[in-house]
Amino acid sequence: MEQYEPDQLSPARLAAVRRSLRNGRASLSRRSLLRASTGGALALGGVGTLSACGIPAAKNTAGVSSEDHSAKEKRINFSNWTEYMDVDDSEKRHPTLDTFAERTGIKVKYTEDINDNVEFFGKLKPQLAAGQDTGRDLICVTDWLAARLIRFGWVQKLDASNLPHAYANLSQQFRTPDWDPGRAYSYPWTGIPTVIAYNKKALDGVEVTSLSDMLDNPKLKGRIAFLSEMRDSIGMTLLDLGKDPAKFTDDDFDAAIARLQKAVDKGQIRRFTGNDYTSDLTKGDLAACVAWAGDVVQLKADSPDIDFVIPDSGYMISSDNLLVPNKARHKSNAERLIDYYYEPGPAAQLAAYINYVCPVDGVKPELAKIDKSAADNPLIIPDAAMAGASHAFRSLSAKEETAYEEKFAKLTGA
């Protein structure tokens, strides 16, 4: 079990945090393309302060739980991202959560208090490092942070007997991440594909089916963009170079950096962006870009000129994941909620609202009853070919993450 030791973030990793808060996934709500995240300055201040305040190294607390009070205390405290849960027309109630409460008698205190993984980690780590209750029974974080929490022993192993639907219905695409093989500690809330998006009108007949088309065609000079998130842009470039993002070496990473640096130097890449590429793509200032599929689903709904392509080399996918922190008071209740969202009905209701990849097998017929276009959209319900083309970025050690972020920051000018 890796021991947690508080440390200052390197300049490169701080730059990565700032990029994420300013214009990465953290800056965009899960539903609205124009609703900016708040709290960026607070997040940076919080990270710096917590990293320097001398939080003691964690005890060997892997899987530690206080007594499970689920039987007597029929409630769950659930922390999630903003706009990541279905709502009714009043935008005040969450239908799937209400149905769960009616069915089980378990009341869910649902809090949208995750704006960024690093910021949220800063909130939790003092209690987790000290072996204390965080006040949360269920959290939803992106795969790299989920991996870190598991390595530190700060989340509890799940009881498979409480997760029959989850165990049976989890899509094969998400079953065996290298950071949690067999999903002993986590289950995905949703998948987040990275693809190539393009504006047909702006391309004006130029064909884009791969990253090489974007990087090498002089007709696209200054009209393409890559993401400011390292794992997405480097991962897609590694695939284009014929490398596996799940197994790459330092030399492979450097080759990907060099490939992108060449395009930067000759002015082929307009810029590295967060979600602000959506406006440029819609207006036609960008002809093509590396993009997040959740954005593309919404952009396509609003503009006939916007579409996407999956390169023959494949595409990157990450996930946001449900975990039960150490010392949670209502572990069994939390497991029941996880399992509930792996039933096709609730899973379909959720997918119809958030428009990201649903990790639940068998959901398509239920989703078709709600929204046939969503059910037929491979960015929400991947078919076998689409799922088979996905690749995950491998877990990084702290040393690797610092080194890679420094190189990526130099590339992007962050």
CSV table of C-alpha atoms in Angstrom, one decimal:
chain,number,residue,atom,x,y,z
A,1,MET,CA,0.0,0.0,0.0
A,2,GLU,CA,1.5,3.3,-1.1
A,3,GLN,CA,2.0,5.7,1.8
A,4,TYR,CA,0.6,9.2,1.5
A,5,GLU,CA,3.1,12.0,2.1
A,6,PRO,CA,2.0,15.6,1.8
A,7,ASP,CA,4.1,17.6,-0.7
A,8,GLN,CA,4.1,20.8,-2.5
A,9,LEU,CA,2.7,20.6,-6.0
A,10,SER,CA,5.4,21.1,-8.6
A,11,PRO,CA,5.1,24.2,-10.8
A,12,ALA,CA,4.0,22.0,-13.7
A,13,ARG,CA,1.3,20.3,-11.7
A,14,LEU,CA,0.1,23.6,-10.4
A,15,ALA,CA,-0.1,24.8,-14.0
A,16,ALA,CA,-2.1,21.7,-14.9
A,17,VAL,CA,-4.6,22.5,-12.0
A,18,ARG,CA,-4.9,26.1,-13.2
A,19,ARG,CA,-5.6,24.9,-16.8
A,20,SER,CA,-8.3,22.5,-15.6
A,21,LEU,CA,-10.0,25.2,-13.4
A,22,ARG,CA,-9.7,27.9,-16.0
A,23,ASN,CA,-10.9,26.0,-19.1
A,24,GLY,CA,-10.7,22.3,-18.7
A,25,ARG,CA,-13.5,19.9,-17.8
A,26,ALA,CA,-13.7,21.6,-14.4
A,27,SER,CA,-14.8,24.8,-16.1
A,28,LEU,CA,-17.9,23.3,-17.7
A,29,SER,CA,-21.0,22.0,-16.0
A,30,ARG,CA,-22.0,18.5,-17.2
A,31,ARG,CA,-25.1,19.9,-18.9
A,32,SER,CA,-24.7,23.5,-19.9
A,33,LEU,CA,-22.0,24.4,-22.4
A,34,LEU,CA,-21.8,28.0,-21.1
A,35,ARG,CA,-22.1,27.6,-17.4
A,36,ALA,CA,-18.6,28.3,-15.9
A,37,SER,CA,-17.3,26.6,-12.8
A,38,THR,CA,-16.7,28.8,-9.7
A,39,GLY,CA,-14.1,28.6,-7.0
A,40,GLY,CA,-11.0,28.5,-9.1
A,41,ALA,CA,-9.0,30.8,-6.9
A,42,LEU,CA,-10.3,29.1,-3.8
A,43,ALA,CA,-9.3,25.7,-5.2
A,44,LEU,CA,-5.7,26.9,-5.9
A,45,GLY,CA,-5.4,28.5,-2.5
A,46,GLY,CA,-6.8,25.4,-0.9
A,47,VAL,CA,-4.4,23.1,-2.7
A,48,GLY,CA,-1.4,25.1,-1.8
A,49,THR,CA,-2.3,25.5,1.8
A,50,LEU,CA,-3.2,21.9,2.3
A,51,SER,CA,0.0,20.7,0.6
A,52,ALA,CA,2.1,22.8,2.9
A,53,CYS,CA,0.3,22.5,6.2
A,54,GLY,CA,2.1,19.3,7.4
A,55,ILE,CA,-0.8,16.8,7.3
A,56,PRO,CA,0.6,13.7,8.9
A,57,ALA,CA,1.3,10.7,6.7
A,58,ALA,CA,-1.7,8.3,6.6
A,59,LYS,CA,-1.8,5.4,9.0
A,60,ASN,CA,-2.3,1.9,7.5
A,61,THR,CA,-6.1,2.5,7.2
A,62,ALA,CA,-6.9,0.5,4.1
A,63,GLY,CA,-10.6,-0.3,4.0
A,64,VAL,CA,-11.1,1.1,7.5
A,65,SER,CA,-14.8,1.6,8.4
A,66,SER,CA,-16.5,2.8,11.5
A,67,GLU,CA,-19.5,0.6,12.5
A,68,ASP,CA,-21.9,0.5,9.5
A,69,HIS,CA,-25.0,2.4,10.7
A,70,SER,CA,-27.0,1.7,7.5
A,71,ALA,CA,-29.6,-0.5,9.2
A,72,LYS,CA,-30.6,2.1,11.8
A,73,GLU,CA,-29.7,5.3,9.8
A,74,LYS,CA,-31.6,5.2,6.5
A,75,ARG,CA,-29.6,7.8,4.7
A,76,ILE,CA,-26.6,8.5,2.4
A,77,ASN,CA,-24.4,11.5,2.0
A,78,PHE,CA,-23.5,11.6,-1.7
A,79,SER,CA,-21.0,14.1,-3.3
A,80,ASN,CA,-21.1,14.5,-7.0
A,81,TRP,CA,-20.2,16.9,-9.8
A,82,THR,CA,-22.6,19.7,-10.9
A,83,GLU,CA,-25.2,18.9,-13.5
A,84,TYR,CA,-24.4,15.2,-13.2
A,85,MET,CA,-27.8,13.9,-12.1
A,86,ASP,CA,-31.2,13.9,-13.8
A,87,VAL,CA,-33.6,16.7,-12.8
A,88,ASP,CA,-37.3,17.2,-13.3
A,89,ASP,CA,-38.8,20.2,-15.2
A,90,SER,CA,-38.7,22.3,-12.0
A,91,GLU,CA,-35.0,21.6,-11.8
A,92,LYS,CA,-35.4,21.1,-8.0
A,93,ARG,CA,-36.0,17.4,-7.8
A,94,HIS,CA,-34.0,14.4,-9.0
A,95,PRO,CA,-36.4,11.7,-10.2
A,96,THR,CA,-34.1,8.7,-9.9
A,97,LEU,CA,-33.0,9.6,-6.4
A,98,ASP,CA,-36.6,10.2,-5.4
A,99,THR,CA,-37.6,6.7,-6.7
A,100,PHE,CA,-34.7,5.1,-4.9
A,101,ALA,CA,-35.8,6.8,-1.6
A,102,GLU,CA,-39.4,5.7,-2.1
A,103,ARG,CA,-38.3,2.1,-2.9
A,104,THR,CA,-35.8,1.7,-0.1
A,105,GLY,CA,-36.8,4.2,2.6
A,106,ILE,CA,-33.2,5.5,2.3
A,107,LYS,CA,-32.9,9.3,2.1
A,108,VAL,CA,-30.1,10.7,-0.1
A,109,LYS,CA,-28.5,14.0,0.8
A,110,TYR,CA,-27.2,14.8,-2.6
A,111,THR,CA,-24.5,17.6,-2.8
A,112,GLU,CA,-23.0,19.0,-5.9
A,113,ASP,CA,-19.8,20.0,-4.3
A,114,ILE,CA,-17.2,18.7,-6.8
A,115,ASN,CA,-15.9,21.3,-9.3
A,116,ASP,CA,-12.5,19.9,-9.8
A,117,ASN,CA,-10.7,16.7,-8.7
A,118,VAL,CA,-7.7,18.5,-7.2
A,119,GLU,CA,-9.9,20.9,-5.3
A,120,PHE,CA,-12.1,18.1,-4.0
A,121,PHE,CA,-9.0,16.0,-3.0
A,122,GLY,CA,-7.9,19.0,-1.0
A,123,LYS,CA,-11.2,19.0,0.9
A,124,LEU,CA,-11.0,15.3,1.8
A,125,LYS,CA,-7.3,14.6,2.4
A,126,PRO,CA,-7.0,16.0,5.9
A,127,GLN,CA,-9.7,13.7,7.3
A,128,LEU,CA,-8.7,10.7,5.2
A,129,ALA,CA,-5.0,11.1,6.1
A,130,ALA,CA,-5.9,11.2,9.8
A,131,GLY,CA,-8.3,8.2,9.5
A,132,GLN,CA,-11.4,10.3,10.1
A,133,ASP,CA,-14.9,10.3,8.7
A,134,THR,CA,-15.2,12.8,5.8
A,135,GLY,CA,-19.0,13.1,6.3
A,136,ARG,CA,-19.5,11.5,2.9
A,137,ASP,CA,-20.7,7.9,2.2
A,138,LEU,CA,-20.3,8.1,-1.6
A,139,ILE,CA,-18.1,10.2,-3.9
A,140,CYS,CA,-17.6,10.5,-7.6
A,141,VAL,CA,-14.1,11.2,-8.9
A,142,THR,CA,-12.2,10.8,-12.2
A,143,ASP,CA,-10.2,7.7,-12.7
A,144,TRP,CA,-6.7,9.1,-11.9
A,145,LEU,CA,-7.9,10.4,-8.5
A,146,ALA,CA,-9.8,7.2,-7.8
A,147,ALA,CA,-6.5,5.3,-8.5
A,148,ARG,CA,-4.7,7.5,-6.0
A,149,LEU,CA,-7.3,7.1,-3.3
A,150,ILE,CA,-7.2,3.3,-3.7
A,151,ARG,CA,-3.3,3.3,-3.6
A,152,PHE,CA,-3.4,5.3,-0.3
A,153,GLY,CA,-5.9,2.8,1.2
A,154,TRP,CA,-8.4,5.6,1.7
A,155,VAL,CA,-11.5,3.9,0.3
A,156,GLN,CA,-13.3,0.8,1.3
A,157,LYS,CA,-13.5,-2.5,-0.6
A,158,LEU,CA,-17.1,-3.0,-1.8
A,159,ASP,CA,-19.2,-5.9,-0.8
A,160,ALA,CA,-20.1,-7.8,-4.0
A,161,SER,CA,-23.2,-9.3,-2.3
A,162,ASN,CA,-24.7,-5.8,-2.2
A,163,LEU,CA,-24.0,-5.2,-5.9
A,164,PRO,CA,-25.8,-7.9,-7.9
A,165,HIS,CA,-26.9,-5.6,-10.7
A,166,ALA,CA,-23.6,-3.7,-10.9
A,167,TYR,CA,-21.6,-7.0,-11.1
A,168,ALA,CA,-23.9,-8.4,-13.8
A,169,ASN,CA,-24.5,-5.3,-15.9
A,170,LEU,CA,-21.1,-3.5,-15.9
A,171,SER,CA,-20.0,-3.0,-19.5
A,172,GLN,CA,-16.9,-5.0,-20.4
A,173,GLN,CA,-15.4,-1.8,-21.6
A,174,PHE,CA,-15.0,-0.7,-17.9
A,175,ARG,CA,-14.4,-3.9,-16.1
A,176,THR,CA,-10.7,-4.1,-15.7
A,177,PRO,CA,-8.9,-0.7,-15.3
A,178,ASP,CA,-5.3,-1.2,-14.3
A,179,TRP,CA,-5.9,0.8,-11.1
A,180,ASP,CA,-8.8,-1.3,-9.9
A,181,PRO,CA,-8.8,-4.7,-11.6
A,182,GLY,CA,-12.2,-6.4,-11.2
A,183,ARG,CA,-13.7,-3.2,-9.7
A,184,ALA,CA,-13.1,-4.2,-6.1
A,185,TYR,CA,-13.3,-0.6,-4.9
A,186,SER,CA,-15.1,1.4,-7.5
A,187,TYR,CA,-17.9,1.4,-10.1
A,188,PRO,CA,-18.0,3.9,-13.0
A,189,TRP,CA,-20.7,6.6,-13.0
A,190,THR,CA,-20.1,7.4,-16.6
A,191,GLY,CA,-17.5,7.2,-19.4
A,192,ILE,CA,-15.8,10.2,-21.0
A,193,PRO,CA,-14.6,9.6,-24.6
A,194,THR,CA,-12.1,11.9,-26.4
A,195,VAL,CA,-12.7,12.0,-30.1
A,196,ILE,CA,-12.1,14.2,-33.2
A,197,ALA,CA,-14.8,16.8,-33.7
A,198,TYR,CA,-15.1,18.9,-36.9
A,199,ASN,CA,-17.1,21.6,-38.6
A,200,LYS,CA,-18.1,20.3,-42.1
A,201,LYS,CA,-18.6,23.8,-43.5
A,202,ALA,CA,-15.2,25.0,-42.2
A,203,LEU,CA,-13.4,21.9,-43.6
A,204,ASP,CA,-14.8,22.8,-47.0
A,205,GLY,CA,-14.1,19.3,-48.5
A,206,VAL,CA,-10.9,18.6,-46.6
A,207,GLU,CA,-11.0,15.0,-45.2
A,208,VAL,CA,-10.2,14.5,-41.5
A,209,THR,CA,-10.2,10.9,-40.3
A,210,SER,CA,-7.1,10.9,-38.1
A,211,LEU,CA,-4.8,13.0,-36.0
A,212,SER,CA,-2.2,12.9,-38.9
A,213,ASP,CA,-4.8,14.5,-41.2
A,214,MET,CA,-5.1,17.3,-38.7
A,215,LEU,CA,-1.4,17.7,-38.0
A,216,ASP,CA,0.0,17.4,-41.5
A,217,ASN,CA,-2.5,18.9,-44.0
A,218,PRO,CA,-1.4,22.5,-44.7
A,219,LYS,CA,-4.9,23.5,-45.6
A,220,LEU,CA,-5.8,23.2,-41.9
A,221,LYS,CA,-2.9,25.3,-40.7
A,222,GLY,CA,-3.9,27.4,-37.7
A,223,ARG,CA,-7.4,25.9,-37.7
A,224,ILE,CA,-7.0,22.9,-35.4
A,225,ALA,CA,-6.9,22.6,-31.7
A,226,PHE,CA,-5.9,20.0,-29.1
A,227,LEU,CA,-7.0,19.7,-25.5
A,228,SER,CA,-5.2,21.3,-22.6
A,229,GLU,CA,-5.6,18.0,-20.6
A,230,MET,CA,-2.4,16.1,-20.9
A,231,ARG,CA,-3.9,12.6,-20.8
A,232,ASP,CA,-6.3,13.3,-23.6
A,233,SER,CA,-4.0,15.0,-26.1
A,234,ILE,CA,-1.0,12.8,-25.5
A,235,GLY,CA,-3.1,9.7,-25.4
A,236,MET,CA,-4.7,10.4,-28.8
A,237,THR,CA,-1.2,11.3,-30.2
A,238,LEU,CA,0.2,8.0,-28.8
A,239,LEU,CA,-2.5,6.1,-30.6
A,240,ASP,CA,-1.8,7.9,-33.9
A,241,LEU,CA,1.9,6.9,-33.5
A,242,GLY,CA,0.8,3.3,-33.1
A,243,LYS,CA,1.6,3.2,-29.3
A,244,ASP,CA,-0.6,1.8,-26.6
A,245,PRO,CA,-1.6,4.5,-24.0
A,246,ALA,CA,-1.9,1.7,-21.4
A,247,LYS,CA,1.7,0.5,-21.9
A,248,PHE,CA,3.8,3.4,-23.2
A,249,THR,CA,7.3,4.2,-22.2
A,250,ASP,CA,9.1,7.5,-21.5
A,251,ASP,CA,10.5,7.4,-25.0
A,252,ASP,CA,7.0,7.0,-26.4
A,253,PHE,CA,5.8,10.0,-24.4
A,254,ASP,CA,8.7,12.1,-25.6
A,255,ALA,CA,7.9,11.0,-29.2
A,256,ALA,CA,4.3,12.2,-28.8
A,257,ILE,CA,5.5,15.5,-27.3
A,258,ALA,CA,7.9,16.0,-30.3
A,259,ARG,CA,5.0,15.2,-32.8
A,260,LEU,CA,2.9,17.9,-31.3
A,261,GLN,CA,5.8,20.4,-30.8
A,262,LYS,CA,6.5,20.1,-34.6
A,263,ALA,CA,2.9,21.1,-35.3
A,264,VAL,CA,3.1,24.0,-32.8
A,265,ASP,CA,6.3,25.3,-34.3
A,266,LYS,CA,4.9,25.4,-37.8
A,267,GLY,CA,1.6,27.0,-36.7
A,268,GLN,CA,-0.5,24.0,-37.5
A,269,ILE,CA,-2.1,23.9,-34.0
A,270,ARG,CA,-4.0,27.1,-33.3
A,271,ARG,CA,-4.0,26.5,-29.5
A,272,PHE,CA,-4.5,24.0,-26.7
A,273,THR,CA,-8.0,24.5,-25.3
A,274,GLY,CA,-10.4,23.5,-22.6
A,275,ASN,CA,-14.1,23.5,-23.3
A,276,ASP,CA,-13.9,26.9,-24.9
A,277,TYR,CA,-13.2,25.0,-28.2
A,278,THR,CA,-16.9,24.6,-28.5
A,279,SER,CA,-17.5,28.2,-29.5
A,280,ASP,CA,-14.6,28.3,-32.0
A,281,LEU,CA,-15.8,25.0,-33.6
A,282,THR,CA,-19.4,26.2,-33.9
A,283,LYS,CA,-18.3,29.5,-35.5
A,284,GLY,CA,-15.9,27.8,-37.9
A,285,ASP,CA,-12.8,29.4,-36.5
A,286,LEU,CA,-11.7,25.8,-35.9
A,287,ALA,CA,-12.1,23.3,-38.6
A,288,ALA,CA,-11.3,20.3,-36.4
A,289,CYS,CA,-10.2,19.6,-32.9
A,290,VAL,CA,-9.6,16.9,-30.2
A,291,ALA,CA,-12.9,17.1,-28.2
A,292,TRP,CA,-14.9,15.5,-25.4
A,293,ALA,CA,-17.8,13.5,-26.6
A,294,GLY,CA,-20.3,14.9,-24.1
A,295,ASP,CA,-19.7,18.3,-25.8
A,296,VAL,CA,-20.1,16.9,-29.3
A,297,VAL,CA,-23.5,15.3,-28.5
A,298,GLN,CA,-24.8,18.7,-27.5
A,299,LEU,CA,-23.1,20.6,-30.3
A,300,LYS,CA,-24.5,18.2,-32.9
A,301,ALA,CA,-28.0,18.7,-31.5
A,302,ASP,CA,-27.6,22.5,-32.1
A,303,SER,CA,-25.7,22.6,-35.4
A,304,PRO,CA,-25.9,20.4,-38.5
A,305,ASP,CA,-22.3,21.4,-39.4
A,306,ILE,CA,-20.8,19.6,-36.3
A,307,ASP,CA,-19.9,16.0,-36.4
A,308,PHE,CA,-17.2,13.6,-35.1
A,309,VAL,CA,-15.0,10.8,-36.2
A,310,ILE,CA,-13.3,7.9,-34.4
A,311,PRO,CA,-9.8,7.4,-35.9
A,312,ASP,CA,-8.8,3.9,-37.1
A,313,SER,CA,-6.1,4.1,-34.4
A,314,GLY,CA,-8.9,4.4,-31.7
A,315,TYR,CA,-9.8,6.9,-29.1
A,316,MET,CA,-9.2,7.7,-25.5
A,317,ILE,CA,-11.7,7.1,-22.7
A,318,SER,CA,-11.6,8.0,-19.0
A,319,SER,CA,-14.3,7.6,-16.4
A,320,ASP,CA,-15.8,9.2,-13.3
A,321,ASN,CA,-16.2,6.6,-10.5
A,322,LEU,CA,-18.2,5.9,-7.4
A,323,LEU,CA,-16.2,5.1,-4.2
A,324,VAL,CA,-17.0,4.7,-0.5
A,325,PRO,CA,-14.5,6.6,1.6
A,326,ASN,CA,-13.0,5.1,4.8
A,327,LYS,CA,-15.0,5.6,7.9
A,328,ALA,CA,-18.2,6.2,6.0
A,329,ARG,CA,-21.2,5.6,8.3
A,330,HIS,CA,-23.5,4.2,5.7
A,331,LYS,CA,-21.5,1.8,3.5
A,332,SER,CA,-24.3,-0.7,2.8
A,333,ASN,CA,-26.7,2.0,1.9
A,334,ALA,CA,-24.1,3.5,-0.5
A,335,GLU,CA,-23.7,0.1,-2.1
A,336,ARG,CA,-27.4,-0.2,-2.6
A,337,LEU,CA,-27.4,3.2,-4.4
A,338,ILE,CA,-24.5,2.1,-6.6
A,339,ASP,CA,-26.4,-1.1,-7.5
A,340,TYR,CA,-29.6,0.8,-8.2
A,341,TYR,CA,-27.9,2.9,-10.9
A,342,TYR,CA,-26.9,-0.4,-12.6
A,343,GLU,CA,-30.5,-1.4,-13.2
A,344,PRO,CA,-31.4,-0.5,-16.8
A,345,GLY,CA,-34.3,1.7,-15.9
A,346,PRO,CA,-32.5,4.2,-13.6
A,347,ALA,CA,-29.4,4.0,-15.8
A,348,ALA,CA,-31.4,5.0,-18.8
A,349,GLN,CA,-33.0,8.0,-17.0
A,350,LEU,CA,-29.5,9.1,-16.0
A,351,ALA,CA,-28.0,8.7,-19.5
A,352,ALA,CA,-30.8,10.6,-21.1
A,353,TYR,CA,-30.0,13.6,-19.0
A,354,ILE,CA,-26.2,13.7,-18.8
A,355,ASN,CA,-25.3,12.5,-22.4
A,356,TYR,CA,-22.1,10.7,-21.5
A,357,VAL,CA,-21.2,7.0,-22.1
A,358,CYS,CA,-23.5,4.8,-20.0
A,359,PRO,CA,-21.4,1.9,-18.4
A,360,VAL,CA,-24.5,-0.3,-18.0
A,361,ASP,CA,-25.1,-3.2,-20.4
A,362,GLY,CA,-28.7,-3.7,-21.4
A,363,VAL,CA,-29.7,-0.1,-21.1
A,364,LYS,CA,-30.4,0.7,-24.8
A,365,PRO,CA,-34.0,-0.6,-25.0
A,366,GLU,CA,-34.9,1.4,-21.8
A,367,LEU,CA,-33.2,4.5,-23.2
A,368,ALA,CA,-35.0,4.2,-26.5
A,369,LYS,CA,-38.3,4.6,-24.6
A,370,ILE,CA,-37.1,8.0,-23.3
A,371,ASP,CA,-35.0,9.3,-26.2
A,372,LYS,CA,-34.4,7.1,-29.3
A,373,SER,CA,-31.7,9.4,-30.7
A,374,ALA,CA,-29.7,9.1,-27.5
A,375,ALA,CA,-30.1,5.3,-27.6
A,376,ASP,CA,-28.8,5.2,-31.2
A,377,ASN,CA,-25.9,7.6,-30.4
A,378,PRO,CA,-22.6,5.6,-30.1
A,379,LEU,CA,-21.2,8.4,-27.9
A,380,ILE,CA,-23.8,7.4,-25.3
A,381,ILE,CA,-24.4,3.7,-26.0
A,382,PRO,CA,-21.3,2.4,-27.7
A,383,ASP,CA,-21.7,-0.7,-30.0
A,384,ALA,CA,-19.1,-3.4,-29.8
A,385,ALA,CA,-16.9,-1.8,-32.4
A,386,MET,CA,-17.0,1.5,-30.7
A,387,ALA,CA,-16.3,0.1,-27.3
A,388,GLY,CA,-13.4,-2.0,-28.7
A,389,ALA,CA,-11.7,1.0,-30.1
A,390,SER,CA,-11.4,2.7,-26.7
A,391,HIS,CA,-8.2,3.0,-24.8
A,392,ALA,CA,-7.4,4.2,-21.3
A,393,PHE,CA,-4.3,6.2,-20.2
A,394,ARG,CA,-2.2,4.1,-17.8
A,395,SER,CA,-1.8,5.0,-14.2
A,396,LEU,CA,1.2,7.2,-13.4
A,397,SER,CA,3.5,7.3,-10.5
A,398,ALA,CA,3.9,10.7,-8.8
A,399,LYS,CA,7.4,11.0,-10.4
A,400,GLU,CA,6.0,10.3,-13.8
A,401,GLU,CA,3.1,12.7,-13.4
A,402,THR,CA,5.4,15.5,-12.4
A,403,ALA,CA,7.8,14.9,-15.3
A,404,TYR,CA,5.1,14.5,-17.9
A,405,GLU,CA,3.2,17.5,-16.8
A,406,GLU,CA,6.4,19.6,-17.0
A,407,LYS,CA,7.0,18.5,-20.6
A,408,PHE,CA,3.3,19.1,-21.5
A,409,ALA,CA,3.3,22.5,-19.9
A,410,LYS,CA,6.3,23.5,-21.9
A,411,LEU,CA,4.6,22.3,-25.1
A,412,THR,CA,1.4,24.2,-24.4
A,413,GLY,CA,3.1,27.3,-23.0
A,414,ALA,CA,1.2,27.0,-19.7
